[in-house]
Short mmCIF file of C-alpha atoms in Angstrom, two decimals:
data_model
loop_
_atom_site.label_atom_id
_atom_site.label_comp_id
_atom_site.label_asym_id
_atom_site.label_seq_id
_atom_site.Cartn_x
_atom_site.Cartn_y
_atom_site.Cartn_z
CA UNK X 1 114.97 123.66 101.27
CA UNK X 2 117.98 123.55 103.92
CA UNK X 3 119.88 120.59 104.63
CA UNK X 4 118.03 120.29 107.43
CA UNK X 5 114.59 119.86 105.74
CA UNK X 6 115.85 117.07 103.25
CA UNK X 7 115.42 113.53 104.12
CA UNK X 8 118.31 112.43 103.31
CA UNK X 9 117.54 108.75 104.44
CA UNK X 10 114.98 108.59 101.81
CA UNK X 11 117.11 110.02 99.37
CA UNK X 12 119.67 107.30 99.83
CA UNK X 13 116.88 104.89 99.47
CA UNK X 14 115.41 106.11 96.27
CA UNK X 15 119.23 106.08 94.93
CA UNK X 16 119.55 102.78 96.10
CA UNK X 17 116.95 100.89 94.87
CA UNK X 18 116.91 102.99 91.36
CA UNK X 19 120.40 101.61 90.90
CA UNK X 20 118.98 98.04 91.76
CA UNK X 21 116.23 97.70 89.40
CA UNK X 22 118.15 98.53 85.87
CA UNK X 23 120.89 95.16 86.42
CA UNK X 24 117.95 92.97 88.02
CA UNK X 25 116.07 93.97 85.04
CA UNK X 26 118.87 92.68 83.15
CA UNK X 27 118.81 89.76 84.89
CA UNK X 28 115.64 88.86 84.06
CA UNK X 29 115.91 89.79 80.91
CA UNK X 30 118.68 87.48 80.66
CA UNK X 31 116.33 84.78 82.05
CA UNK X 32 113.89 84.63 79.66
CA UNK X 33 115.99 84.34 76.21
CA UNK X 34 117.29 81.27 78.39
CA UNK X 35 114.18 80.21 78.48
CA UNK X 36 113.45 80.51 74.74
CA UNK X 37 116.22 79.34 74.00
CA UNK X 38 114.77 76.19 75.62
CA UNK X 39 116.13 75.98 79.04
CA UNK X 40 112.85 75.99 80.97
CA UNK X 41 112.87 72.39 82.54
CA UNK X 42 116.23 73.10 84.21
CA UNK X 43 115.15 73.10 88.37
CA UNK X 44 118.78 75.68 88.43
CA UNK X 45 116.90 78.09 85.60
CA UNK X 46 113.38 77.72 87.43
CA UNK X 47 115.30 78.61 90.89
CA UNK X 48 117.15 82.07 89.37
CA UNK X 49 114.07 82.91 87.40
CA UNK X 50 111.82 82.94 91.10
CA UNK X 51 114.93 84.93 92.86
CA UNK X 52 115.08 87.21 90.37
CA UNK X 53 110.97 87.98 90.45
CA UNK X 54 110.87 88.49 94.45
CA UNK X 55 114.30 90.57 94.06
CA UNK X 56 112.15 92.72 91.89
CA UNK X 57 109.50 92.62 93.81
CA UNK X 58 111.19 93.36 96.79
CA UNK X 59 113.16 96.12 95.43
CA UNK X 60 110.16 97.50 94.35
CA UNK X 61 108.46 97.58 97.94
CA UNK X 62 111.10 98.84 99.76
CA UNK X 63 111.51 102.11 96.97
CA UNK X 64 107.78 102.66 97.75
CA UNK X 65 108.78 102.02 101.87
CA UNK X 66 112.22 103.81 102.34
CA UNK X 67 112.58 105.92 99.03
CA UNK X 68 111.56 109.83 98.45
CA UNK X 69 107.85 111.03 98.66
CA UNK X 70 108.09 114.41 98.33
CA UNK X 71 104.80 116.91 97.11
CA UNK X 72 102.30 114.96 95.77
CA UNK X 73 103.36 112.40 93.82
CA UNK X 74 101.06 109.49 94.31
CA UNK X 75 101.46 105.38 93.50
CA UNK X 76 99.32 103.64 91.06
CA UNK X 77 96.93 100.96 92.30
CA UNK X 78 98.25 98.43 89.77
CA UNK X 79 101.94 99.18 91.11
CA UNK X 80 100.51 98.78 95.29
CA UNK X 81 98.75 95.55 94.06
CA UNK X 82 101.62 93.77 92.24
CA UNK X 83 103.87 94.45 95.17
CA UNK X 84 101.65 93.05 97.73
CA UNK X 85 100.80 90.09 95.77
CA UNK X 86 99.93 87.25 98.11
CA UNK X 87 103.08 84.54 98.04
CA UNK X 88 105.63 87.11 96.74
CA UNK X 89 108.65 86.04 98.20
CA UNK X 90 107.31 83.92 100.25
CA UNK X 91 105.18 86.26 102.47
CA UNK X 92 103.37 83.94 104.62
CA UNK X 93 100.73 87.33 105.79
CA UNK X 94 97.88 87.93 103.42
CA UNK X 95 97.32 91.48 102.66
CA UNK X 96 94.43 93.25 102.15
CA UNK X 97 94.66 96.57 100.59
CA UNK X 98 91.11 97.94 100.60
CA UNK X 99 91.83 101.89 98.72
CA UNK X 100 91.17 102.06 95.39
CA UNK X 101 92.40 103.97 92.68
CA UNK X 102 95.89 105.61 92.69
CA UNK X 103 97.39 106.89 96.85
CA UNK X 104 99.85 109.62 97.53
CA UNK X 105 103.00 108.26 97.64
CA UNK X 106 103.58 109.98 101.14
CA UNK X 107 100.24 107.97 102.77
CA UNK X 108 101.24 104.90 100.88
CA UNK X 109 105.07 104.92 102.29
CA UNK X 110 103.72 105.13 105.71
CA UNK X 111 101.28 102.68 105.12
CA UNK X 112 103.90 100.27 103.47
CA UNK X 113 106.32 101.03 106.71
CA UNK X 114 103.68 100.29 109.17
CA UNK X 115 103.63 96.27 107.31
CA UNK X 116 106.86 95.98 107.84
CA UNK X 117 106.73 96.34 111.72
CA UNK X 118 103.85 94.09 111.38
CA UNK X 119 105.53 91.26 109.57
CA UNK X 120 107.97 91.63 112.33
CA UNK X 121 105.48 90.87 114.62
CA UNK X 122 103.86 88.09 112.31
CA UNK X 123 107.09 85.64 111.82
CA UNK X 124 103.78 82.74 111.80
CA UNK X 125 101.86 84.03 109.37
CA UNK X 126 98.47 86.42 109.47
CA UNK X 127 96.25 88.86 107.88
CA UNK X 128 96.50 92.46 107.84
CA UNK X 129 93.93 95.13 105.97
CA UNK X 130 94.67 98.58 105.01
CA UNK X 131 92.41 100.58 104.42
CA UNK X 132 91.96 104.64 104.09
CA UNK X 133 88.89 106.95 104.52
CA UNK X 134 89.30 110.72 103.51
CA UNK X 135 93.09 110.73 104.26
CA UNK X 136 93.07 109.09 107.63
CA UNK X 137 94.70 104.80 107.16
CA UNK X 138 94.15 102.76 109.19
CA UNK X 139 96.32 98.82 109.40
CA UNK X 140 94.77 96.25 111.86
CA UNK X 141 96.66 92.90 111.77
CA UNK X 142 95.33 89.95 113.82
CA UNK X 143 97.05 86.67 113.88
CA UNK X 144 96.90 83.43 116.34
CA UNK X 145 100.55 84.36 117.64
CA UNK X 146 102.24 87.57 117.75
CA UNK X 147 105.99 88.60 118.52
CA UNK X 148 105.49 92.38 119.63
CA UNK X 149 108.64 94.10 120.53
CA UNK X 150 106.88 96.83 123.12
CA UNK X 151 109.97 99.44 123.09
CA UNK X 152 109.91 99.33 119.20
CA UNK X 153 106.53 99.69 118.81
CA UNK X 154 106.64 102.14 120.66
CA UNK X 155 109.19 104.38 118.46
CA UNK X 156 105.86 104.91 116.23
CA UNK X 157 104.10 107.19 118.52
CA UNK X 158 106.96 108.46 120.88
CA UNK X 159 110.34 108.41 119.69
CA UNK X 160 113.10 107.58 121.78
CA UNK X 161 116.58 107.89 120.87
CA UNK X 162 118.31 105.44 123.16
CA UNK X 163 116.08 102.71 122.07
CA UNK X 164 118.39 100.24 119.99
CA UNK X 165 117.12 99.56 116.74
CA UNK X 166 118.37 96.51 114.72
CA UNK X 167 119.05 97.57 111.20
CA UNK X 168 116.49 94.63 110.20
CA UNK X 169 113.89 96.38 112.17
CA UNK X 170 114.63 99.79 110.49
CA UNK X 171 111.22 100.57 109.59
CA UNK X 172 110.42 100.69 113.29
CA UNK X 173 112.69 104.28 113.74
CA UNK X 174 111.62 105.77 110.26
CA UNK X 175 107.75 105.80 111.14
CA UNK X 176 107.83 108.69 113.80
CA UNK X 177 110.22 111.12 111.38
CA UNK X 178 108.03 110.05 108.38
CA UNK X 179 105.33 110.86 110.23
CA UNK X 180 106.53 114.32 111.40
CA UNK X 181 107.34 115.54 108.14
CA UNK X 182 103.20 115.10 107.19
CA UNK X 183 101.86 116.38 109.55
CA UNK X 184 100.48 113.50 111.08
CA UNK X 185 100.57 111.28 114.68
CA UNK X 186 99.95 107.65 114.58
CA UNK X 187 98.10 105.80 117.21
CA UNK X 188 99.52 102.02 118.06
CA UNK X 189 96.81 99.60 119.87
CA UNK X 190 98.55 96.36 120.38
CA UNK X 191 96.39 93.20 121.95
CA UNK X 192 97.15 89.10 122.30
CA UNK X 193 96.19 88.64 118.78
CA UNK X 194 96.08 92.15 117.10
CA UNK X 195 97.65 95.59 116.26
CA UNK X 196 96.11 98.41 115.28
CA UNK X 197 98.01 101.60 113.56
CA UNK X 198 96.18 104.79 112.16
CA UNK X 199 97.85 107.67 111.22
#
């Protein structure tokens, strides 16, 4: 592997979020002998016990997102589930995941990029299914009101260098690389109240 074949961005994101999870863990560990120790009616003790869950949580989704998925490691269905869970910190879209069973990691991180750019588009709320048939996913999102960003959505199927790219909107400039290194192209359909991404 030369340097240039690594992906060094997910690298840094694996190494990031790895370092993350062990003093959150704490944390929360930390937490609940409070808590047995009798300090569960405290609204302070109920408010760092929630932060710490949807840091986890969080942490969690964006190792899956921006982290390594090299060969063919793959993602339990348990793990995709709990991340995804509707109301996790205060996710106002309702996912449905429709595969079953455990994904490769490399269709899953694409998959969990592509609901990123659509929660960027969903700041009201919505509903978005994923679902995957013989190796080809598919996300449609609909939703009363979208905010759709036409030069970022763009980066997904035609990647443009000179596009400026928030770092909150990250996920936006990762798809098309990602995407490269599989093997794979991604078609964006974008409508008043729906997107549609398959890859």
């Amino acid at each position: 592997m030369t340097e240039h074949d690594r992906d060094l961005t997910a690298l840094i994101g694996s190494r990031i979020c790895h370092d993350l999870i062990s003093p959150l863990g704490a944390i929360g560990n930390g937490v609940e002998l409070l808590q047995m120790a009798g300090m569960t009616d405290s609204p302070e003790m109920a408010l760092i016990s929630e932060s710490v869950t949807n840091a986890n949580l969080r942490i969690r989704y964006f190792r899956i997102s921006f982290g390594s998925a090299a060969g063919d490691q793959r993602v339990s269905e348990n793990e995709i589930r709990s991340v995804l869970a509707p109301g996790v910190d205060g996710r106002k879209i309702e996912v449905d995941w429709q595969p079953t069973g455990d994904q490769p990691r490399g269709g899953v991180k694409l998959a969990f990029l592509a609901l990123q750019c659509f929660e960027t588009a969903m700041p009201w709320g919505g509903h978005i299914r994923v679902s995957c048939d013989d190796g080809h996913w598919q996300v449609l999102g609909e939703a009363d009101k979208l905010k759709i960003d036409h030069d970022l959505w763009s980066l997904i199927s035609t990647p443009d260098g000179s596009t400026d790219v928030p770092p909150a909107q990250v996920h936006f400039a990762l798809m098309a690389p990602e995407l490269a290194r599989q093997g794979r192209i991604a078609g964006v359909t974008l409508a008043d109240h729906s997107i549609n991404v398959e890859f």
